[in-house]
Amino acid sequence: MTDTVLPLRNAETPMGVEQLVKTAAPAPEQAAVKLIYVAGYGRSGTTLLDIALGEHPAIMGAGEVTTLARHVWDNGEYCACGARVRDCPEWKAIVARWVQGEPEGFLARYRRTQERTEGLVAPGRLLRWPGWRDHKRRTLKLLRGMAMVSERPILVDSSKLPGRAFALAAMPGIDLHVVHVVRDGRGVAWSLMKGHRRSVESGVQRELRPKPLLYTALRWSMVNLAAEMLCRRVGAKRSIRVRYEDFVDDPRGIIGRIVALVGEEPHIPATDLAPFEPQHQVAGSRHRMQKSLTIRDDDKWKREMPGWKQRLFTLLCAPLLRRYGYSLRSGDGS
């Protein structure tokens, strides 16, 4: 039976969390929050990359942060640690600090502002509508709280959609770095053709229906082109493109390049690469609910996806496939 989820209000701050909120010294307001934003299309390994980065002692892998106010908190969804986000000590402390001093109905109001500001074409952001200034302040407040509670100065947000990152890039106080993750679109399309039933405990928050190939081809192209625009927006020194297939082949090297982007030293051992352990990621792939994850290539699509579907996707997306270094021959994704 699912527990009843009630809204968190200031008066309902959990014991222990209230003391943490009152006594913890806030981060210096002049210090920018260092944020790694993972952009790309779904089923491309973004959650796995988030988990791998989160094992660095200076980095909090937070999952898809955009979903915290959208549905994760109100719906009582699960943290990768195995507890509901409302019961996870880390997120409970973060949200308690975030809502402190905010008006009644804060999360619903914040969610509505997200809808107006986090799209690629977002009037609230582009026209600086009333509420944008408060939204910037509250977003920065959330990120500072995450860094303070986790005691990790670098955050990972794997929300994927470039529109959110464009909003973050427009917020002073955020030192934004972008990782554009791309996977062979034929593998993405084949994965999305398989649906999943809703299973909150397993990390599937809603029923995932199969997606038609034409839909995926269009969305895969649009999202990746937007991610390229995002990388140009933040600049070459603050962005990097990572192919899922390269990450699988050389996780140590890819993670090393990403942490170097934010000025950190690699943390993965030179030998005996151990399975990655999910920590406090919210939303994202259902695989985050596993106790450990071993990196392995998922190339079943090359053998199982009907040849005509491979050829059709290739025809529709050939320019981008070629640009990202993928073969245009069916069954050959390298």
XYZ file of C-alpha atoms in Angstrom:
334
model
C 0.000 0.000 0.000
C 1.386 3.403 -0.934
C 1.973 5.813 1.929
C -0.021 9.015 1.929
C 2.179 11.928 0.893
C 1.489 15.287 2.523
C 3.040 18.600 1.487
C 6.045 19.680 3.505
C 5.547 22.972 5.293
C 7.862 24.954 7.502
C 6.001 23.853 10.607
C 6.411 20.225 9.596
C 10.197 20.253 9.238
C 11.377 16.832 10.512
C 13.209 16.535 13.798
C 16.940 16.749 13.229
C 16.548 18.501 9.891
C 15.239 21.671 11.565
C 18.339 21.822 13.751
C 20.561 21.305 10.699
C 18.826 24.136 8.839
C 19.153 26.545 11.757
C 22.736 25.840 12.701
C 24.454 25.225 9.376
C 26.412 28.190 8.084
C 25.224 29.204 4.599
C 27.634 29.078 1.689
C 29.206 32.442 0.877
C 26.801 34.299 -1.373
C 29.624 35.445 -3.630
C 30.774 31.896 -4.387
C 29.309 30.466 -7.600
C 27.837 26.970 -7.454
C 29.773 24.649 -9.739
C 27.289 22.555 -11.725
C 27.813 19.798 -14.301
C 24.712 19.570 -16.486
C 24.265 16.338 -18.444
C 22.281 17.054 -21.627
C 21.061 14.618 -24.248
C 18.221 12.314 -25.195
C 16.742 9.553 -23.045
C 18.127 6.004 -23.063
C 21.597 7.367 -23.762
C 23.346 6.474 -20.504
C 22.919 9.838 -18.767
C 21.878 8.298 -15.442
C 24.827 5.897 -15.466
C 27.172 8.802 -16.134
C 25.573 10.734 -13.252
C 26.145 7.780 -10.915
C 29.772 7.372 -12.019
C 30.493 11.067 -11.500
C 28.779 10.970 -8.102
C 31.385 8.567 -6.767
C 33.934 11.391 -6.843
C 34.364 12.715 -3.277
C 33.859 16.308 -4.457
C 30.785 15.647 -6.616
C 27.143 15.022 -5.730
C 25.351 13.030 -8.429
C 21.818 14.331 -7.917
C 19.928 12.801 -10.827
C 17.280 14.763 -12.701
C 16.957 17.779 -10.412
C 14.236 19.374 -12.533
C 11.857 16.609 -11.432
C 12.197 17.306 -7.703
C 9.465 19.978 -7.671
C 7.678 18.712 -10.789
C 6.660 15.331 -9.376
C 9.298 13.525 -7.297
C 8.566 15.168 -3.930
C 4.792 15.397 -4.164
C 4.414 11.843 -5.506
C 6.670 10.224 -2.921
C 9.033 8.790 -5.516
C 12.216 6.963 -4.636
C 15.784 8.077 -4.198
C 18.520 5.798 -5.518
C 19.469 5.080 -1.896
C 16.296 2.971 -1.670
C 14.206 5.316 0.480
C 11.433 7.570 -0.671
C 12.895 11.003 -1.374
C 10.803 12.375 1.508
C 12.444 9.865 3.856
C 15.982 10.117 2.481
C 17.981 12.025 5.131
C 19.962 13.911 2.496
C 17.028 15.112 0.383
C 14.877 15.731 3.454
C 17.507 18.132 4.767
C 17.939 19.766 1.345
C 14.225 20.399 0.851
C 13.739 21.567 4.447
C 16.422 24.174 3.907
C 14.975 25.084 0.496
C 11.401 25.760 1.672
C 12.392 27.596 4.831
C 11.166 31.179 4.663
C 9.173 30.570 1.475
C 5.394 31.162 1.190
C 2.640 28.553 1.411
C 2.384 26.499 -1.789
C 6.002 27.224 -2.669
C 6.699 23.991 -4.569
C 3.582 24.320 -6.738
C 4.507 27.924 -7.546
C 8.081 26.938 -8.355
C 6.805 24.135 -10.606
C 4.638 26.553 -12.584
C 7.604 28.854 -13.091
C 9.676 25.902 -14.320
C 7.072 25.269 -17.001
C 7.450 28.862 -18.222
C 11.244 29.013 -18.091
C 12.769 25.601 -18.850
C 11.601 25.026 -22.415
C 13.717 25.752 -25.466
C 11.280 28.526 -26.319
C 10.365 29.833 -22.881
C 8.694 33.262 -22.688
C 9.238 33.508 -18.946
C 12.982 33.255 -19.444
C 13.407 35.034 -22.754
C 11.193 38.002 -21.841
C 12.187 38.056 -18.155
C 8.565 37.917 -17.035
C 7.658 38.774 -13.422
C 8.728 35.889 -11.241
C 11.948 35.207 -13.142
C 14.035 37.012 -10.520
C 12.493 34.985 -7.679
C 12.915 31.804 -9.704
C 16.626 32.497 -10.134
C 17.022 33.130 -6.403
C 15.125 29.990 -5.443
C 16.985 27.801 -7.924
C 20.312 29.034 -6.603
C 19.034 28.475 -3.056
C 18.257 24.840 -3.912
C 21.677 24.258 -5.463
C 23.499 25.873 -2.544
C 21.525 23.685 -0.173
C 22.476 20.571 -2.117
C 26.159 21.481 -1.940
C 25.939 22.310 1.761
C 24.020 19.209 2.874
C 26.042 16.784 0.723
C 29.295 18.561 1.654
C 30.303 18.270 -1.994
C 31.051 21.528 -3.818
C 30.282 20.212 -7.327
C 26.808 19.086 -8.370
C 25.586 16.927 -11.254
C 22.146 17.577 -12.753
C 21.294 14.963 -15.390
C 17.904 16.428 -16.307
C 18.916 16.003 -19.974
C 16.673 18.593 -21.613
C 18.724 21.504 -22.995
C 15.993 24.033 -22.184
C 16.638 23.705 -18.458
C 20.353 24.245 -19.011
C 19.649 27.414 -21.018
C 17.714 28.660 -17.997
C 20.572 27.745 -15.646
C 23.053 29.483 -17.956
C 21.048 32.695 -17.553
C 21.284 32.613 -13.758
C 24.147 34.517 -12.097
C 25.827 32.530 -9.355
C 25.928 29.238 -11.281
C 29.232 28.091 -12.775
C 27.738 25.890 -15.482
C 29.569 23.113 -17.339
C 27.784 20.977 -19.935
C 28.308 17.342 -20.887
C 26.463 16.515 -24.112
C 25.856 12.767 -24.094
C 24.951 11.188 -27.416
C 24.178 7.574 -28.272
C 23.635 5.982 -31.669
C 20.038 6.939 -32.382
C 19.190 3.487 -33.714
C 19.992 1.994 -30.328
C 17.918 4.697 -28.657
C 14.983 4.051 -30.992
C 15.119 0.292 -30.404
C 15.186 0.812 -26.635
C 12.225 3.187 -26.753
C 10.184 0.703 -28.777
C 9.970 -1.394 -25.611
C 7.534 -0.179 -22.973
C 7.723 -0.585 -19.196
C 4.901 -0.926 -16.716
C 4.715 1.499 -13.809
C 6.681 0.257 -10.786
C 7.597 3.078 -8.421
C 9.728 0.857 -6.187
C 11.766 -0.193 -9.218
C 12.303 3.372 -10.370
C 9.624 3.432 -13.107
C 7.447 6.331 -11.945
C 4.833 6.019 -14.690
C 3.934 3.647 -17.485
C 6.371 4.034 -20.355
C 4.637 3.278 -23.618
C 6.571 2.233 -26.729
C 7.594 5.145 -28.944
C 7.255 5.020 -32.737
C 10.490 5.145 -34.704
C 9.560 8.354 -36.548
C 8.827 10.114 -33.250
C 12.183 9.076 -31.804
C 14.074 10.077 -34.956
C 12.598 13.576 -34.823
C 13.082 14.055 -31.087
C 16.602 12.559 -31.083
C 17.629 15.035 -33.779
C 15.975 18.033 -32.138
C 17.356 17.395 -28.664
C 20.897 16.758 -29.875
C 20.896 19.854 -32.084
C 19.658 21.875 -29.103
C 22.433 20.353 -26.973
C 24.963 21.509 -29.576
C 23.519 25.035 -29.321
C 23.825 24.804 -25.556
C 27.491 23.843 -25.782
C 28.135 26.835 -28.028
C 26.290 29.005 -25.502
C 28.543 28.037 -22.580
C 31.715 27.826 -24.689
C 34.239 25.168 -25.621
C 36.113 25.437 -22.308
C 32.970 24.604 -20.333
C 31.476 21.859 -22.465
C 32.314 18.434 -23.765
C 30.610 15.867 -25.989
C 30.614 12.249 -24.820
C 29.463 9.285 -26.858
C 27.770 6.578 -24.823
C 29.752 3.943 -26.709
C 33.062 5.628 -25.804
C 32.026 5.853 -22.151
C 31.309 2.110 -22.138
C 34.657 1.345 -23.775
C 36.712 3.639 -21.541
C 34.772 4.840 -18.466
C 37.987 5.764 -16.651
C 39.146 8.015 -19.474
C 35.771 9.693 -20.034
C 35.220 10.400 -16.336
C 38.743 11.777 -16.151
C 38.025 14.222 -18.985
C 34.805 15.410 -17.357
C 36.230 15.978 -13.878
C 39.193 17.784 -15.454
C 36.665 20.103 -17.110
C 35.633 21.324 -13.637
C 39.175 21.419 -12.267
C 39.203 18.162 -10.298
C 41.545 15.178 -10.262
C 40.308 11.743 -11.432
C 39.037 9.416 -8.698
C 38.554 6.088 -10.490
C 41.299 3.557 -9.665
C 43.795 2.773 -12.387
C 43.032 -0.949 -12.127
C 40.176 -3.218 -11.056
C 37.304 -0.922 -11.965
C 34.614 -1.733 -9.398
C 30.862 -1.573 -10.041
C 29.387 1.883 -9.528
C 27.038 2.345 -6.568
C 24.036 4.675 -6.959
C 23.744 7.148 -4.092
C 21.098 9.893 -4.067
C 19.976 10.267 -7.679
C 16.335 11.256 -8.191
C 14.336 10.184 -11.264
C 16.240 9.014 -14.344
C 16.764 5.450 -15.493
C 15.250 2.607 -13.465
C 18.748 1.131 -13.228
C 19.585 3.672 -10.514
C 17.578 1.525 -8.066
C 20.120 -1.300 -8.347
C 22.646 -1.620 -5.538
C 25.523 -1.620 -8.028
C 25.957 -1.102 -11.750
C 28.562 -2.623 -14.023
C 29.262 -0.767 -17.246
C 28.629 -2.897 -20.302
C 27.675 -2.073 -23.855
C 24.038 -2.467 -24.835
C 24.323 -3.205 -28.537
C 21.538 -5.766 -28.892
C 19.832 -3.413 -31.299
C 22.424 -4.283 -33.956
C 21.215 -7.898 -33.945
C 17.572 -7.558 -32.894
C 16.340 -4.387 -34.581
C 14.815 -5.219 -37.990
C 17.062 -4.115 -40.818
C 14.410 -1.983 -42.482
C 13.930 0.008 -39.260
C 17.670 0.556 -38.978
C 17.783 1.746 -42.571
C 14.796 4.055 -42.127
C 16.297 5.709 -39.046
C 19.620 6.027 -40.859
C 17.934 7.696 -43.812
C 16.154 10.186 -41.562
C 19.131 11.039 -39.331
C 22.164 10.391 -41.539
C 23.753 13.864 -41.163
C 23.802 13.715 -37.360
C 24.795 10.054 -37.232
C 27.761 10.846 -39.477
C 28.658 13.959 -37.464
C 28.772 11.942 -34.255
C 30.996 9.304 -35.847
C 28.479 6.496 -36.372
C 28.560 4.196 -39.378
C 25.617 4.489 -41.756
C 25.631 0.759 -42.436
C 22.897 -1.263 -40.741
C 24.055 -3.319 -37.807
C 27.306 -1.413 -37.466
C 27.143 1.342 -34.867
C 30.835 2.182 -34.686
